[in-house]
Coordinates of C-alpha atoms in Angstrom, one line a residue:
X21 CA -1.4 6.9 -23.5
X22 CA -4.8 5.4 -23.0
X23 CA -7.6 7.9 -23.5
X24 CA -10.7 8.0 -21.4
X25 CA -14.2 7.3 -22.6
X26 CA -16.0 10.4 -23.9
X27 CA -19.6 11.2 -24.9
X28 CA -21.3 14.3 -26.0
X29 CA -23.4 15.7 -23.1
X30 CA -26.5 16.1 -25.2
X31 CA -26.2 12.5 -26.5
X32 CA -25.7 11.2 -23.0
X33 CA -28.8 12.9 -21.7
X34 CA -30.8 11.7 -24.6
X35 CA -29.7 8.0 -24.2
X36 CA -30.1 8.2 -20.4
X37 CA -33.7 9.3 -21.0
X38 CA -34.6 6.8 -23.8
X39 CA -32.9 3.6 -22.8
X40 CA -35.5 2.1 -20.5
X41 CA -36.4 -1.3 -19.2
X42 CA -38.4 -3.5 -21.7
X43 CA -41.2 -5.8 -20.8
X44 CA -39.9 -8.7 -18.8
X45 CA -40.2 -12.4 -20.0
X46 CA -41.9 -13.8 -16.9
X47 CA -42.4 -17.5 -17.8
X48 CA -40.2 -20.0 -19.5
X49 CA -41.0 -19.8 -23.2
X50 CA -41.1 -23.4 -24.4
X51 CA -40.8 -24.1 -28.1
X52 CA -43.7 -26.3 -29.1
X53 CA -43.8 -25.7 -32.8
X54 CA -43.2 -28.7 -35.1
X55 CA -40.3 -27.4 -37.2
X56 CA -41.0 -30.1 -39.9
X57 CA -44.4 -28.5 -40.5
X58 CA -43.1 -25.0 -41.0
X59 CA -43.0 -23.5 -44.5
X60 CA -39.2 -23.0 -44.3
X61 CA -37.3 -24.6 -47.2
X62 CA -36.4 -28.2 -46.3
X63 CA -32.6 -27.6 -46.6
X64 CA -32.7 -25.0 -43.8
X65 CA -34.8 -27.0 -41.3
X66 CA -31.8 -29.0 -39.9
X67 CA -30.1 -25.7 -39.0
X68 CA -33.2 -24.4 -37.2
X69 CA -33.6 -27.7 -35.4
X70 CA -29.9 -27.6 -34.3
X71 CA -30.3 -24.0 -33.1
X72 CA -33.4 -24.8 -31.0
X73 CA -31.7 -28.0 -29.6
X74 CA -28.5 -26.2 -28.5
X75 CA -30.1 -22.9 -27.2
X76 CA -33.3 -24.0 -25.5
X77 CA -31.7 -24.9 -22.2
X78 CA -29.7 -21.7 -21.8
X79 CA -32.0 -19.0 -23.4
X80 CA -35.5 -17.9 -22.7
X81 CA -36.4 -16.2 -26.0
X82 CA -39.4 -13.9 -26.2
X83 CA -42.3 -15.5 -28.1
X84 CA -40.2 -18.0 -30.0
X85 CA -43.2 -20.0 -31.4
X86 CA -44.6 -16.9 -33.0
X87 CA -41.3 -16.1 -34.6
X88 CA -40.8 -19.6 -35.9
X89 CA -44.2 -19.7 -37.4
X90 CA -43.6 -16.7 -39.6
X91 CA -39.8 -17.2 -40.2
X92 CA -38.6 -17.5 -43.8
X93 CA -35.1 -18.4 -44.9
X94 CA -34.0 -17.6 -48.5
X95 CA -30.9 -17.7 -50.6
X96 CA -29.6 -14.2 -51.4
X97 CA -30.3 -13.0 -54.9
X98 CA -27.5 -11.6 -57.1
X99 CA -28.9 -8.1 -56.5
X100 CA -28.8 -8.6 -52.7
X101 CA -25.2 -9.9 -53.0
X102 CA -24.3 -6.7 -54.9
X103 CA -26.1 -4.5 -52.4
X104 CA -24.6 -6.2 -49.3
X105 CA -21.2 -7.5 -50.6
X106 CA -19.6 -7.7 -47.1
X107 CA -22.5 -9.6 -45.6
X108 CA -22.5 -13.4 -45.9
X109 CA -26.1 -13.3 -44.6
X110 CA -28.5 -10.8 -43.0
X111 CA -31.8 -10.7 -41.1
X112 CA -34.7 -8.5 -42.1
X113 CA -36.9 -7.8 -39.1
X114 CA -39.6 -6.1 -41.2
X115 CA -40.6 -9.5 -42.7
X116 CA -38.9 -11.9 -40.3
X117 CA -36.8 -13.2 -43.1
X118 CA -33.2 -14.5 -43.2
X119 CA -31.2 -14.2 -46.4
X120 CA -28.1 -16.5 -46.6
X121 CA -25.2 -16.8 -48.9
X122 CA -23.3 -19.8 -50.1
X123 CA -21.5 -20.4 -46.8
X124 CA -24.5 -21.3 -44.7
X125 CA -22.7 -23.0 -41.8
X126 CA -20.8 -19.8 -40.9
X127 CA -23.7 -17.4 -41.1
X128 CA -27.1 -18.9 -40.4
X129 CA -26.8 -19.4 -36.7
X130 CA -25.8 -15.7 -36.2
X131 CA -28.9 -14.6 -38.1
X132 CA -31.1 -17.1 -36.2
X133 CA -30.0 -15.4 -32.9
X134 CA -31.1 -12.1 -34.4
X135 CA -34.4 -13.6 -35.4
X136 CA -35.0 -15.0 -32.0
X137 CA -34.0 -11.9 -30.1
X138 CA -36.0 -9.3 -32.1
X139 CA -38.5 -7.3 -30.1
X140 CA -40.7 -4.5 -31.6
X141 CA -41.6 -2.1 -28.8
X142 CA -43.7 -0.1 -31.2
X143 CA -43.9 0.8 -34.9
X144 CA -40.9 3.2 -34.6
X145 CA -38.8 1.4 -32.0
X146 CA -37.1 -2.0 -32.3
X147 CA -34.7 -3.9 -30.0
X148 CA -32.5 -6.8 -31.3
X149 CA -30.7 -8.4 -28.5
X150 CA -29.0 -5.3 -27.0
X151 CA -29.4 -3.1 -30.0
X152 CA -31.9 -0.3 -29.6
X153 CA -33.0 1.5 -32.8
X154 CA -35.6 4.2 -33.5
X155 CA -35.9 7.1 -35.8
X156 CA -33.4 9.1 -33.7
X157 CA -30.8 6.7 -32.6
X158 CA -29.1 3.4 -33.1
X159 CA -27.2 2.2 -30.0
X160 CA -25.3 -0.9 -29.0
X161 CA -25.3 -2.4 -32.5
X162 CA -21.6 -3.4 -32.3
X163 CA -21.9 -4.8 -28.8
X164 CA -24.9 -6.9 -30.0
X165 CA -23.0 -8.1 -33.1
X166 CA -20.0 -9.0 -31.0
X167 CA -22.0 -10.9 -28.4
X168 CA -24.0 -12.7 -31.1
X169 CA -20.7 -13.8 -32.7
X170 CA -19.4 -14.9 -29.3
X171 CA -22.5 -17.0 -28.7
X172 CA -22.4 -18.6 -32.2
X173 CA -18.8 -19.5 -31.6
X174 CA -19.6 -20.9 -28.2
X175 CA -22.6 -23.0 -29.2
X176 CA -21.9 -23.8 -32.8
X177 CA -18.1 -23.4 -33.1
X178 CA -18.6 -20.9 -36.0
X179 CA -16.1 -18.4 -37.2
X180 CA -16.0 -15.0 -35.4
X181 CA -16.4 -12.1 -37.8
X182 CA -16.8 -9.2 -35.4
X183 CA -13.5 -9.9 -33.7
X184 CA -12.8 -6.9 -31.4
X185 CA -16.5 -6.5 -30.7
X186 CA -16.6 -10.2 -29.5
X187 CA -13.5 -9.5 -27.4
X188 CA -15.2 -6.5 -25.7
X189 CA -18.4 -8.5 -25.3
X190 CA -16.6 -11.3 -23.6
X191 CA -14.8 -8.9 -21.2
X192 CA -18.2 -7.4 -20.3
X193 CA -19.6 -10.9 -19.8
X194 CA -16.8 -11.7 -17.3
X195 CA -18.0 -8.8 -15.2
X196 CA -21.7 -9.5 -15.5
X197 CA -21.6 -13.3 -15.5
X198 CA -22.1 -15.6 -18.4
X199 CA -25.6 -16.8 -17.4
X200 CA -26.8 -13.3 -16.5
X201 CA -25.5 -11.7 -19.7
X202 CA -27.2 -14.5 -21.8
X203 CA -30.4 -13.8 -20.0
X204 CA -30.1 -10.0 -20.6
X205 CA -29.4 -10.7 -24.3
X206 CA -32.4 -12.9 -24.8
X207 CA -34.7 -10.5 -22.9
X208 CA -33.4 -7.3 -24.7
X209 CA -32.2 -5.7 -21.5
X210 CA -29.5 -3.2 -22.4
X211 CA -30.8 -1.1 -19.6
X212 CA -29.7 -3.7 -17.0
X213 CA -26.2 -3.8 -18.5
X214 CA -25.9 0.0 -18.1
X215 CA -27.3 -0.1 -14.5
X216 CA -24.9 -3.0 -13.6
X217 CA -21.8 -1.2 -15.0
X218 CA -23.0 2.1 -13.3
X219 CA -22.7 0.5 -9.9
X220 CA -18.9 0.4 -10.4
X221 CA -18.4 3.4 -12.5
X222 CA -20.4 6.6 -13.3
X223 CA -23.6 6.3 -15.3
X224 CA -22.0 8.6 -17.9
X225 CA -19.0 6.3 -18.3
X226 CA -21.3 3.3 -18.7
X227 CA -23.3 4.9 -21.5
X228 CA -20.2 6.3 -23.1
X229 CA -18.8 2.7 -23.1
X230 CA -21.9 1.3 -24.9
X231 CA -21.8 4.2 -27.3
X232 CA -18.1 3.9 -28.0
X233 CA -18.3 0.2 -28.9
X234 CA -20.3 1.3 -31.9
X235 CA -17.3 3.3 -33.1
X236 CA -15.6 0.1 -33.9
X237 CA -17.9 -0.1 -36.9
X238 CA -16.4 3.1 -38.3
X239 CA -12.9 1.7 -38.1
X240 CA -13.6 -1.9 -39.0
X241 CA -11.0 -2.0 -41.8
X242 CA -8.4 0.0 -39.9
X243 CA -6.7 -2.3 -37.5
X244 CA -4.7 0.4 -35.9
X245 CA -7.7 2.5 -35.0
X246 CA -9.7 -0.5 -34.0
X247 CA -7.0 -1.5 -31.5
X248 CA -6.9 2.0 -30.1
X249 CA -10.6 1.9 -29.4
X250 CA -10.2 -1.6 -28.0
X251 CA -7.7 -0.2 -25.6
X252 CA -10.0 2.6 -24.5
X253 CA -12.9 0.1 -24.0
X254 CA -10.7 -2.5 -22.3
X255 CA -9.2 0.1 -19.9
X256 CA -12.7 1.0 -18.8
X257 CA -13.7 -2.6 -18.3
X258 CA -10.6 -3.5 -16.3
X259 CA -11.3 -0.5 -14.0
X260 CA -14.9 -1.8 -13.5
X261 CA -13.7 -5.4 -13.0
X262 CA -11.2 -4.3 -10.3
X263 CA -13.9 -2.2 -8.6
X264 CA -16.2 -5.2 -8.6
X265 CA -13.6 -7.4 -7.0
X266 CA -12.8 -4.7 -4.4
X267 CA -16.5 -4.5 -3.5
X268 CA -16.9 -8.2 -3.0
X269 CA -13.6 -8.6 -1.2
X270 CA -14.5 -5.8 1.3
X271 CA -17.8 -7.6 2.0
X272 CA -15.9 -10.8 2.7
X273 CA -17.3 -12.6 -0.3
X274 CA -13.9 -13.2 -1.8
X275 CA -10.4 -13.9 -0.3
X276 CA -7.0 -13.1 -1.7
X277 CA -6.7 -16.4 -3.5
X278 CA -10.1 -15.7 -5.2
X279 CA -8.8 -12.3 -6.4
X280 CA -5.7 -13.9 -7.9
X281 CA -7.8 -16.5 -9.7
X282 CA -10.2 -13.8 -11.1
X283 CA -7.2 -11.7 -12.3
X284 CA -5.8 -14.7 -14.1
X285 CA -9.1 -15.5 -15.8
X286 CA -9.5 -11.9 -17.1
X287 CA -5.9 -11.8 -18.3
X288 CA -6.2 -15.1 -20.1
X289 CA -9.3 -13.8 -21.9
X290 CA -7.9 -10.4 -22.6
X291 CA -7.1 -10.9 -26.3
X292 CA -9.5 -13.8 -27.0
X293 CA -11.2 -13.4 -30.4
X294 CA -9.7 -9.9 -31.0
X295 CA -6.9 -11.1 -33.4
X296 CA -8.6 -14.2 -34.8
X297 CA -6.1 -16.2 -36.9
X298 CA -3.5 -13.3 -36.9
X299 CA -0.7 -14.4 -34.6
X300 CA 1.6 -11.7 -35.8
X301 CA -0.7 -8.8 -34.8
X302 CA -1.5 -10.5 -31.5
X303 CA 2.2 -10.9 -30.6
X304 CA 2.9 -7.2 -31.5
X305 CA -0.1 -6.1 -29.3
X306 CA 1.1 -8.2 -26.3
X307 CA 4.4 -6.3 -26.5
X308 CA 2.7 -2.9 -26.7
X309 CA 2.9 -0.4 -23.8
X310 CA -0.9 0.0 -23.9
X311 CA -1.5 -3.6 -23.2
X312 CA 1.1 -3.6 -20.4
X313 CA -0.4 -0.4 -18.9
X314 CA -4.0 -1.8 -18.9
X315 CA -3.2 -5.3 -17.6
X316 CA -0.9 -3.9 -14.9
X317 CA -4.1 -3.0 -13.2
X318 CA -4.8 -6.8 -12.8
X319 CA -2.3 -7.0 -10.0
X320 CA -2.2 -7.2 -6.2
X321 CA -0.5 -3.8 -5.9
X322 CA -3.2 -2.0 -7.9
X323 CA -5.9 -4.0 -6.1
X324 CA -4.6 -2.9 -2.7
X325 CA -4.4 0.7 -3.8
X326 CA -8.1 0.6 -5.0
X327 CA -9.1 -1.2 -1.7
X328 CA -7.3 1.6 0.3
X329 CA -9.2 4.3 -1.6
X330 CA -12.5 2.5 -0.9
X331 CA -11.7 2.4 2.8
X332 CA -10.7 6.1 2.9
X333 CA -13.9 7.2 1.1
X334 CA -16.2 5.4 3.5

């Protein structure tokens, strides 16, 4: 049986109070820095150029020239490799420095996204993409990692490491819209994601969803637990997705043919990334009762039932 999302009441109230809108990026931030003149090691400059080339049209990063001018990229030392054995690369926002391992192609673009989406609200509070951190909390880290991996795969065809996180991020993107979610990511707007989801679920459920994605980090090496959490998160997102379609259908924005197309799109994406290169686990999952229960909501019968409920509550 699929469990519902849960969050401690005290944590919910704290997050509700502290996740606030950040400063908007009003104008298009053109990248004018000459990358060839930066102090970045020559062997890394082609990667930076490729990143700028492929992202400039679709992302409006905050203060990109300032970030580029101070960016440093270094090879990981033996000590750093021992301290971070599971990380091929990582970004240090304290000194705007990327540390890469031997497999540069599969890691540097992920870290460049982190470098370009960092925003220090103050000395104690930092936002990286969707990830809010301060001395009291760390929220949306796994959603941020999953979405970053999804973007790296989309624009640079790199390997997805945060598999289930990327899957959940993609499902969220199907609800919010690809262009919109990319804009929210570049402008550090987790607040807008919560507000958007809250229109079609409760505010408590929306924050519980964001918080629950972070639990995937606890069970990263436990595929059974990870899948259980994926089901809980997916069940919520399917409910939100159906509620969105019901709302637009009732307004006359969509017709029955549109609804069938949207159901088909969501179902096609349902397991994308989640079981990367593991056909056996994916096949077993597609046979599971949890998968069948969740995806049964992507049907005309369930849609009509939700539409009927909406009419009766007016």
